PDB file of C-alpha atoms and ligand atoms in Angstrom:
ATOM      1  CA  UNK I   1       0.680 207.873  26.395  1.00 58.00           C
ATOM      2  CA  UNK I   2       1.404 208.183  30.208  1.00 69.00           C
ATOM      3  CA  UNK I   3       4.214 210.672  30.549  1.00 79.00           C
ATOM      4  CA  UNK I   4       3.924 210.727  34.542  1.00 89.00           C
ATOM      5  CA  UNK I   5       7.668 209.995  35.702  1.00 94.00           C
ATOM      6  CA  UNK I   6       7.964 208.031  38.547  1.00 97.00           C
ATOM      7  CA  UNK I   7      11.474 207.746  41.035  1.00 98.00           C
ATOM      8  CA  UNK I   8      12.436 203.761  41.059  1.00 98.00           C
ATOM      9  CA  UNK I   9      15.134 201.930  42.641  1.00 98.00           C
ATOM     10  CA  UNK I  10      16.961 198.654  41.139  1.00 98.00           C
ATOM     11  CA  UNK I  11      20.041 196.607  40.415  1.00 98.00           C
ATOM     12  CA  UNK I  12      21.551 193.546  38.730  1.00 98.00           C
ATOM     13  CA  UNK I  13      21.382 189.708  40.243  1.00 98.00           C
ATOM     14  CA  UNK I  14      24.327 189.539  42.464  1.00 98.00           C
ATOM     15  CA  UNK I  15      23.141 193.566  44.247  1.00 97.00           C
ATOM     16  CA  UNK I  16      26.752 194.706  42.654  1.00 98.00           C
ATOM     17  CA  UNK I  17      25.017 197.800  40.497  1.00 98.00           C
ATOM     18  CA  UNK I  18      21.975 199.310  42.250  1.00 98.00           C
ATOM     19  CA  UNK I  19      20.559 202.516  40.481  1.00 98.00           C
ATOM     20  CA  UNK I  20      17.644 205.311  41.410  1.00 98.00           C
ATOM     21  CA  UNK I  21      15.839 207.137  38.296  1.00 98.00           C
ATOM     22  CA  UNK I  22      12.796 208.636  37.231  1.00 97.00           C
ATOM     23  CA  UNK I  23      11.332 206.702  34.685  1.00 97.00           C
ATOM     24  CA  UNK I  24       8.356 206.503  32.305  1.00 95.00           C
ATOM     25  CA  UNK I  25       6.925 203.852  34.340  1.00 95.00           C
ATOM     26  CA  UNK I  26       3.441 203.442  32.102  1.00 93.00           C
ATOM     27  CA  UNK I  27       5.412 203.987  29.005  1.00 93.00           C
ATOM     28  CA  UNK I  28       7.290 200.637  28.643  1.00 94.00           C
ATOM     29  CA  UNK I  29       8.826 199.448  25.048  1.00 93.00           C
ATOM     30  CA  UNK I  30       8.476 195.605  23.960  1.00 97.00           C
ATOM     31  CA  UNK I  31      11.397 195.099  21.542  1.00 97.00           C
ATOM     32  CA  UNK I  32      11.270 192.518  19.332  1.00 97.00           C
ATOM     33  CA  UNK I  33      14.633 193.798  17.236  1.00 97.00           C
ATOM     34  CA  UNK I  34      17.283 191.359  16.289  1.00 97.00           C
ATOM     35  CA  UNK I  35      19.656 193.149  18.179  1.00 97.00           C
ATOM     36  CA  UNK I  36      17.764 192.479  21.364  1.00 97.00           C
ATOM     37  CA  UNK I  37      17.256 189.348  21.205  1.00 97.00           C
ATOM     38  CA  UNK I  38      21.094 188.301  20.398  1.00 97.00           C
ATOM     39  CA  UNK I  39      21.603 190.314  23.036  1.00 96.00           C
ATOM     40  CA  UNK I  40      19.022 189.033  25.766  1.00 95.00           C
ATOM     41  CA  UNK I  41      18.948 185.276  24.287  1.00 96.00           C
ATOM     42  CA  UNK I  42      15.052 186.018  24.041  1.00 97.00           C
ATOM     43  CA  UNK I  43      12.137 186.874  22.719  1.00 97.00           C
ATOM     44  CA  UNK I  44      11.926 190.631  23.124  1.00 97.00           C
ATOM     45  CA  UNK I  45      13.291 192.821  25.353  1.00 97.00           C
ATOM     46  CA  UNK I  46      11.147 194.876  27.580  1.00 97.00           C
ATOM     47  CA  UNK I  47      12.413 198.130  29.063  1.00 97.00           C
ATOM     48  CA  UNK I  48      11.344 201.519  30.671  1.00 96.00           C
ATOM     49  CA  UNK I  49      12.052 205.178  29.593  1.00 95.00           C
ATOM     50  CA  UNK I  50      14.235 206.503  31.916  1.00 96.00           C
ATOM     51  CA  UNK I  51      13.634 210.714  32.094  1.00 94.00           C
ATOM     52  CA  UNK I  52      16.615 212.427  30.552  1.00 92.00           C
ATOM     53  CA  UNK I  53      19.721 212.799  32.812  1.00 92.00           C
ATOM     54  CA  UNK I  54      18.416 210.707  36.212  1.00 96.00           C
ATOM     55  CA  UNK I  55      20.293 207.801  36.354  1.00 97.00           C
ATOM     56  CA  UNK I  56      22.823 207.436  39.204  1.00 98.00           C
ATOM     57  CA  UNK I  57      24.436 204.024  39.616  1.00 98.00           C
ATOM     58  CA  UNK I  58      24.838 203.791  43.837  1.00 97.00           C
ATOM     59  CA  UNK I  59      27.693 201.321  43.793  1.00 92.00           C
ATOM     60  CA  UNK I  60      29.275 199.732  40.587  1.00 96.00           C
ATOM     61  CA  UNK I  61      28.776 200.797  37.398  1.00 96.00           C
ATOM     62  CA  UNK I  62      27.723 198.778  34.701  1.00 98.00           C
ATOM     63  CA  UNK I  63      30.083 197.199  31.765  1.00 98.00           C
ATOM     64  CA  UNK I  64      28.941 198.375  28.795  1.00 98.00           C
ATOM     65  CA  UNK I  65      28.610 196.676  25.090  1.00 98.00           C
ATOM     66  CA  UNK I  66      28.247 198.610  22.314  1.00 98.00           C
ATOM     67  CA  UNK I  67      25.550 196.840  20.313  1.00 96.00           C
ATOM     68  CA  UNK I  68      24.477 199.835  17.520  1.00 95.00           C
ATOM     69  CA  UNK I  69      25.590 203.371  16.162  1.00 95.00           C
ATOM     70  CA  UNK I  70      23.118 204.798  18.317  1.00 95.00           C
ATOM     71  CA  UNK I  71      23.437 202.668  21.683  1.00 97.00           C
ATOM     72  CA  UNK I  72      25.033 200.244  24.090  1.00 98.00           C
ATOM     73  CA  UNK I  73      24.380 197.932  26.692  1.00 98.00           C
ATOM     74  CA  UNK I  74      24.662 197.932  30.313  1.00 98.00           C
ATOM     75  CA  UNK I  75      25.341 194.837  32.334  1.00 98.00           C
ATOM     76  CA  UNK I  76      27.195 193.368  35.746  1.00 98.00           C
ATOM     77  CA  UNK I  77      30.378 191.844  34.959  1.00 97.00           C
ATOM     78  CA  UNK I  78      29.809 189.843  37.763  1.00 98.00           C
ATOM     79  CA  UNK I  79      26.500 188.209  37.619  1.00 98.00           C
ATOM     80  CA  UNK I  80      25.542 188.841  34.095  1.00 97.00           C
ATOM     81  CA  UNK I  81      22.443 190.903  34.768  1.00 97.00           C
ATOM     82  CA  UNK I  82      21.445 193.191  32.012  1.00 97.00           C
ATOM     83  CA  UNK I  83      20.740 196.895  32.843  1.00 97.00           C
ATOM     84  CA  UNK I  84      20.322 199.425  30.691  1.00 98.00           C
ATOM     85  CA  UNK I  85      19.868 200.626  27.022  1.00 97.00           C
ATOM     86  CA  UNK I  86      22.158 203.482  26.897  1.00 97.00           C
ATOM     87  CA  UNK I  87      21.947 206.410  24.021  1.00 96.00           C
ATOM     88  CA  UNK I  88      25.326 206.560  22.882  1.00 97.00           C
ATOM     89  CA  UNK I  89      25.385 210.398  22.292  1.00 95.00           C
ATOM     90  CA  UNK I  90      24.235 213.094  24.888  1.00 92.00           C
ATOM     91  CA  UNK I  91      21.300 214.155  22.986  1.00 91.00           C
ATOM     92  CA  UNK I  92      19.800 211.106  22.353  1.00 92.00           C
ATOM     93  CA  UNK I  93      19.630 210.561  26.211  1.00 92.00           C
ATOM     94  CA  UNK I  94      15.798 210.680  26.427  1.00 90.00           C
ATOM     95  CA  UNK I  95      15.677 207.208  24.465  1.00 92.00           C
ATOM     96  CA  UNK I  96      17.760 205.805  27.244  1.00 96.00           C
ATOM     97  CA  UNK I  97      16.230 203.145  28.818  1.00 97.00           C
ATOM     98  CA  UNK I  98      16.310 200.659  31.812  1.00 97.00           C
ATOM     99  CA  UNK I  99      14.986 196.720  31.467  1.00 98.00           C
ATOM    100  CA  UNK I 100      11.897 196.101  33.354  1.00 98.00           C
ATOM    101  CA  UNK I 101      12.891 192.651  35.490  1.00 97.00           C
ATOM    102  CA  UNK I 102      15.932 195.243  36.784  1.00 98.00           C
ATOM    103  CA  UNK I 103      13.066 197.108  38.867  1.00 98.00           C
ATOM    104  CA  UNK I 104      12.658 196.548  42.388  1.00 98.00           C
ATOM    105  CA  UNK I 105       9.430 196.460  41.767  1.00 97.00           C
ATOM    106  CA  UNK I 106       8.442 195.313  38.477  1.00 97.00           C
ATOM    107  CA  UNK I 107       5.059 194.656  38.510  1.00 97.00           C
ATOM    108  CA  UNK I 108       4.292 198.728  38.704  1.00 95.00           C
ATOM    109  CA  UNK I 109       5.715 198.765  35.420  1.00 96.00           C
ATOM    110  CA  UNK I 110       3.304 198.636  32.504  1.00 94.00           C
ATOM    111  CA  UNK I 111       4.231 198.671  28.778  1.00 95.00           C
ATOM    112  CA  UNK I 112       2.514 201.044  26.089  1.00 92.00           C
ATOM    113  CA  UNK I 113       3.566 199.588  22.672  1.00 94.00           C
ATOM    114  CA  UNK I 114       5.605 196.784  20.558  1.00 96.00           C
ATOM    115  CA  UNK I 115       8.466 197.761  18.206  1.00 96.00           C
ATOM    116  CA  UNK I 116       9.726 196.318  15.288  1.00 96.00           C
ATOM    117  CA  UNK I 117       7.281 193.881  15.080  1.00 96.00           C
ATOM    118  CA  UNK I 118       8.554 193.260  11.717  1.00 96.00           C
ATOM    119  CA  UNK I 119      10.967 190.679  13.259  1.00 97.00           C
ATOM    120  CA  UNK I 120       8.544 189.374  16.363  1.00 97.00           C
ATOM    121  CA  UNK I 121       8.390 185.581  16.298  1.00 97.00           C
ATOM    122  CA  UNK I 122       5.148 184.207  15.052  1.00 95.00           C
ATOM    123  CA  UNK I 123       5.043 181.807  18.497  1.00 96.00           C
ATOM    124  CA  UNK I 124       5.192 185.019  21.050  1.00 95.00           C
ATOM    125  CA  UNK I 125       2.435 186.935  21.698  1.00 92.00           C
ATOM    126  CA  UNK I 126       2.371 188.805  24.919  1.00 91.00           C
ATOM    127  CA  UNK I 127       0.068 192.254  25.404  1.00 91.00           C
ATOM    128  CA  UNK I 128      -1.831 191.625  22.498  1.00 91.00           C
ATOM    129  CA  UNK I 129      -4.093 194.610  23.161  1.00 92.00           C
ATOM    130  CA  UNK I 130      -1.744 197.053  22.731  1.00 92.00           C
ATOM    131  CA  UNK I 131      -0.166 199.103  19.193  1.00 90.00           C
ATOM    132  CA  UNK I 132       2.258 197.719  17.489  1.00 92.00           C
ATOM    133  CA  UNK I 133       5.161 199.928  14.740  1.00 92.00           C
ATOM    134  CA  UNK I 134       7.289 198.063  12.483  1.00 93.00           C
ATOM    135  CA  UNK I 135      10.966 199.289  12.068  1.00 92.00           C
ATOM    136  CA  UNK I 136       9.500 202.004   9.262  1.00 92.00           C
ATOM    137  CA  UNK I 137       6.898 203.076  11.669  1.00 91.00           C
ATOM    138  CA  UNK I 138       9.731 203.925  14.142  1.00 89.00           C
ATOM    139  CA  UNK I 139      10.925 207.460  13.158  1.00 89.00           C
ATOM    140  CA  UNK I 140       7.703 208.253  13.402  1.00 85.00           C
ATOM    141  CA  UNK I 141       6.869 207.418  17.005  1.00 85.00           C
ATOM    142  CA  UNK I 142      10.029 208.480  18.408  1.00 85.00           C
ATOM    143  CA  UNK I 143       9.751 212.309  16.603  1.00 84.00           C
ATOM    144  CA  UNK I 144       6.529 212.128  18.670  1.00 80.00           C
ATOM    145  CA  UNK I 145       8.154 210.401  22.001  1.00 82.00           C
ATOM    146  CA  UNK I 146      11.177 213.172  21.666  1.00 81.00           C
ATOM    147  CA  UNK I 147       8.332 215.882  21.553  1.00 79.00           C
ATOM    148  CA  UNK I 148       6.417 214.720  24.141  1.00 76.00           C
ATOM    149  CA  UNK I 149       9.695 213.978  26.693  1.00 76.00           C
ATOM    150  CA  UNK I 150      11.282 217.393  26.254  1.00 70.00           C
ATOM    151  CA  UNK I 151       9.261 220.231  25.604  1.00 58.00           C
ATOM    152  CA  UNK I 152      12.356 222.412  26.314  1.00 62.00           C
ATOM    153  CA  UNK I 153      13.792 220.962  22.702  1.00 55.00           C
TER     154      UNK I 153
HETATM  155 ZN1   ZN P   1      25.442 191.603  39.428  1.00 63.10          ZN
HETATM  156 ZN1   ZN P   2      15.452 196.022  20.424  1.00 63.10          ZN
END
């Protein structure tokens, strides 16, 4: 794992929300949950850590959906453009994370892993070098991701 954090700048579509953060830039997640792709009409969803705490949205704020017990999603109201993965209670900020085509630049942006490849469609392969954790694998890597992001804890 890269844990460098890196200070990025982004926004939705139509320029309406623009945010700065310090992300996990070499740490991206490819989601292939159910819930992501209702929610992105896609494959997977691929997203950024964002470091505990340093998101600040520079003009409008995002409307949010909640999608899960744990999180919700971030998106214009006005162009549609999806955001942000947002923890849903304070401590669980340090999962909280921002989608990838959001960046300014994207292409600095490299992903680590695939998660719940249990429900990945046999067509889409992308990044097939890298490790791959099935929903049961998941408590797992993120007791080691919430060790690794917040040695303070
Ligand atoms: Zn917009
Ligand atoms: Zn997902």
């Amino acid at each position: 794992m890269n844990n460098e954090t890196t200070k990025v700048t982004g926004g939705c579509l139509c320029g309406r929300i623009r945010y700065e953060a310090e992300v996990f830039l070499k740490n991206g997640y490819i989601c292939h949950c159910t819930i992501c792709q209702r929610s992105t009409g896609q494959p997977s969803e691929i997203t950024v850590p964002i470091k505990a705490g340093t998101l600040k949205y520079l003009e409008a704020e995002p409307k949010y959906y909640v999608s899960s017990e744990d999180g919700k999603r971030g998106f214009c109201e006005q162009c549609g453009g999806r955001i942000v993965w947002q923890a849903l209670r304070a401590e669980d900020d340090w999962l909280t994370n921002i989608h990838v085509g959001s960046l300014d630049n994207p292409s600095e942006a490299r992903p680590s892993s695939h998660i719940f490849v249990n429900t990945q469609l046999p067509w889409y392969q992308l990044c097939e070098e890298l490790p791959v954790f099935a929903e049961e694998d998941l408590d797992a890597l993120f007791e080691f991701l919430k060790e690794e992001r917040n040695p303070d804890l």
